[in-house]
Coordinates of C-alpha atoms in Angstrom, one line a residue:
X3 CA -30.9 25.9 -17.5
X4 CA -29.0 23.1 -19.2
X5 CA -29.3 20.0 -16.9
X6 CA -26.2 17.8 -16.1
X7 CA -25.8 14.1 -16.2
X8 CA -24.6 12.0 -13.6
X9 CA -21.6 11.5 -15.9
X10 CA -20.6 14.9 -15.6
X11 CA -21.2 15.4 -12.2
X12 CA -18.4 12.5 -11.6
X13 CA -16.3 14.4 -13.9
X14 CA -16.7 17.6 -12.4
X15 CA -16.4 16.3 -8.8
X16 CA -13.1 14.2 -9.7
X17 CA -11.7 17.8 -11.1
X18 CA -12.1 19.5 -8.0
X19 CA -10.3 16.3 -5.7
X20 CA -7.8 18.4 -3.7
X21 CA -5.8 16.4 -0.8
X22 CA -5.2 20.0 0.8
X23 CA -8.1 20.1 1.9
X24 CA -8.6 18.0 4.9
X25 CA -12.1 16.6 4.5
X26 CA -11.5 15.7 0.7
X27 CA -11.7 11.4 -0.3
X28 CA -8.2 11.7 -2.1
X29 CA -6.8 13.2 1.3
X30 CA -8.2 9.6 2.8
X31 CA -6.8 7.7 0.3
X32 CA -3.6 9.4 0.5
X33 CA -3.6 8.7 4.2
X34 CA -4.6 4.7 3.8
X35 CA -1.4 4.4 0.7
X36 CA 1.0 6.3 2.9
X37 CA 0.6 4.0 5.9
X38 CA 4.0 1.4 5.8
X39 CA 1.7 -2.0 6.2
X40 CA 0.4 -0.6 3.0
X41 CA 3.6 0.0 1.8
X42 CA 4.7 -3.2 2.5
X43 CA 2.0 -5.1 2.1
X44 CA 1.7 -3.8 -1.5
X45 CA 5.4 -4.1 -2.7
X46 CA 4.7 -8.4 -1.6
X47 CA 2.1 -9.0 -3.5
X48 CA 3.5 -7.1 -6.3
X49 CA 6.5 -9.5 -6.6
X50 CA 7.4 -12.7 -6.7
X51 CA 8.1 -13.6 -3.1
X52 CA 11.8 -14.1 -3.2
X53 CA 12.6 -11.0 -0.9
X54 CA 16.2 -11.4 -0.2
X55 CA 18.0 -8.0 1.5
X56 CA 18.4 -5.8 -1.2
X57 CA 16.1 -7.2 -3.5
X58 CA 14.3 -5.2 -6.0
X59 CA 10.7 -6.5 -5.0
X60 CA 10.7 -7.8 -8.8
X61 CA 9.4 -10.4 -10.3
X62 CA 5.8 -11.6 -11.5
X63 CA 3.1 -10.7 -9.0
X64 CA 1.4 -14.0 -7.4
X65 CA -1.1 -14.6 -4.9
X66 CA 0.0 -15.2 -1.3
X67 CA -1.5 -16.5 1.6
X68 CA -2.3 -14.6 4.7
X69 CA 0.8 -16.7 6.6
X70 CA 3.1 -15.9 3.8
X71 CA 2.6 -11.9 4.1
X72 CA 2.4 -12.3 8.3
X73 CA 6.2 -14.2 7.6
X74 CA 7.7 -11.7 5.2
X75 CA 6.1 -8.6 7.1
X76 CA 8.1 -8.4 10.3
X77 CA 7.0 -7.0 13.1
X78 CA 3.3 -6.6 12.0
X79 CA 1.0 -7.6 14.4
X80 CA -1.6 -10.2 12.8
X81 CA -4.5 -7.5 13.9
X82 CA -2.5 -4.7 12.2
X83 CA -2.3 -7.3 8.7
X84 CA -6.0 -8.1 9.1
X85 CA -7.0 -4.4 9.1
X86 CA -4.5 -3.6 6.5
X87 CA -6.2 -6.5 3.9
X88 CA -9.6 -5.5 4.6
X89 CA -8.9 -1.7 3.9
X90 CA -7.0 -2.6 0.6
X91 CA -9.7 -5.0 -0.7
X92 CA -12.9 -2.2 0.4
X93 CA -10.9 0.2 -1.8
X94 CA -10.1 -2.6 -4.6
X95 CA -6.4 -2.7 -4.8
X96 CA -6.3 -6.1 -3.0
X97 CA -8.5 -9.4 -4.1
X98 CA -9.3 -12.1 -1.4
X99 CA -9.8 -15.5 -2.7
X100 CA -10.9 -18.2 -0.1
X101 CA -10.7 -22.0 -1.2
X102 CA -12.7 -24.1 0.9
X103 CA -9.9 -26.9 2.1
X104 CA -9.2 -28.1 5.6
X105 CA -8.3 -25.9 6.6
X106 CA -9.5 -22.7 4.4
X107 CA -7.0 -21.1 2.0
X108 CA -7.0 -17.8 1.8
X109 CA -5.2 -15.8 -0.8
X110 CA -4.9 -12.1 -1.5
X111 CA -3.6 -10.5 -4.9
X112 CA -3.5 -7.2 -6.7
X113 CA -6.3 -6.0 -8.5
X114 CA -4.9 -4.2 -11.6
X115 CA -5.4 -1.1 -9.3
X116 CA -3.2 -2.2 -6.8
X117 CA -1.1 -3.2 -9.6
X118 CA -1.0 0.7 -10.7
X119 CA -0.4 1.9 -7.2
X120 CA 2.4 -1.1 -6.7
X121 CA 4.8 0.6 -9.5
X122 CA 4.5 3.8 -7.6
X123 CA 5.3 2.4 -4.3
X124 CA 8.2 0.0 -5.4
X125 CA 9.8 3.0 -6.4
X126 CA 9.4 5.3 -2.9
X127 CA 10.5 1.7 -1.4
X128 CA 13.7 1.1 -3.3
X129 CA 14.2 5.1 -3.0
X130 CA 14.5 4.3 0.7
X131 CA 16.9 1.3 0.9
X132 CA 18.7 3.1 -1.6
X133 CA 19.3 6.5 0.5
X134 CA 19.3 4.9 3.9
X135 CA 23.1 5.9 4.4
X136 CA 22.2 9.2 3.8
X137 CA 19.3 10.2 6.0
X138 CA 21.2 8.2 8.7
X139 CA 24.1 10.3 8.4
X140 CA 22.0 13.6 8.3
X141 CA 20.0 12.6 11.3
X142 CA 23.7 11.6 13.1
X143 CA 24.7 15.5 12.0
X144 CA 21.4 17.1 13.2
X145 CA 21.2 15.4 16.8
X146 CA 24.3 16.5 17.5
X147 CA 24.0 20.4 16.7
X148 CA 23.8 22.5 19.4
X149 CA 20.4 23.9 20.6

């Protein structure tokens, strides 16, 4: 019986990923990336803060301070942001720097992987803003169908 490296076990297990199936890791880390503070959270640090309506979300990355991301993501609630960082820095698509200053900076960026995932992201975002019109008529035509 041929024995198997730990190398190979990885490769194997990484083969069989399947999100179908409810208790698999890429079904978790399908969940966390579809959530819209990840979303959102993600397209800000992957662009250069200018975020004007309609803007592409382009631009170089940069850091930004956790004020800077509570200001540009309405509506989230600073418990919502908190949990949002922590999850994307445990799975390594988000850096946190802290400079010791009075009072603390603290600075999140994209890891290269967050970088990856970014691209992806920017793209189901602007496919969004982009078709907008659309779903809204759709959903207008729908609701008023008859039972």
């Amino acid at each position: 019986m041929a024995t198997t490296t730990a190398e190979q076990k990885r490769t194997r297990a990484k083969a069989e990923y399947d999100a179908f199936v409810a208790q698999c890791p890429s079904r978790q880390l399908l969940d966390r990336i579809a959530d819209k503070w990840v979303t959102l959270v993600l397209a800000a640090l992957g662009s250069d803060g200018s975020h004007r309506f309609g803007a592409d979300c382009g631009g170089e990355p940069r850091p930004l301070r956790y004020s800077e991301l509570s200001r540009l993501l309405a509506g989230v609630s600073q418990k919502m942001l908190t949990q949002t960082l922590r999850s994307l820095e445990r799975d390594g698509l988000v850096t946190r720097t802290v400079t010791p200053t009075v009072p603390v900076t603290v600075t999140y960026e994209l890891t290269a992987l967050g970088h990856s995932l970014h691209q992806t992201l920017r793209g189901v975002k602007g496919w969004a803003e982009a078709h907008m019109d659309d779903v809204l008529a759709n959903r207008a035509t729908y609701d008023t169908r008859p039972a």
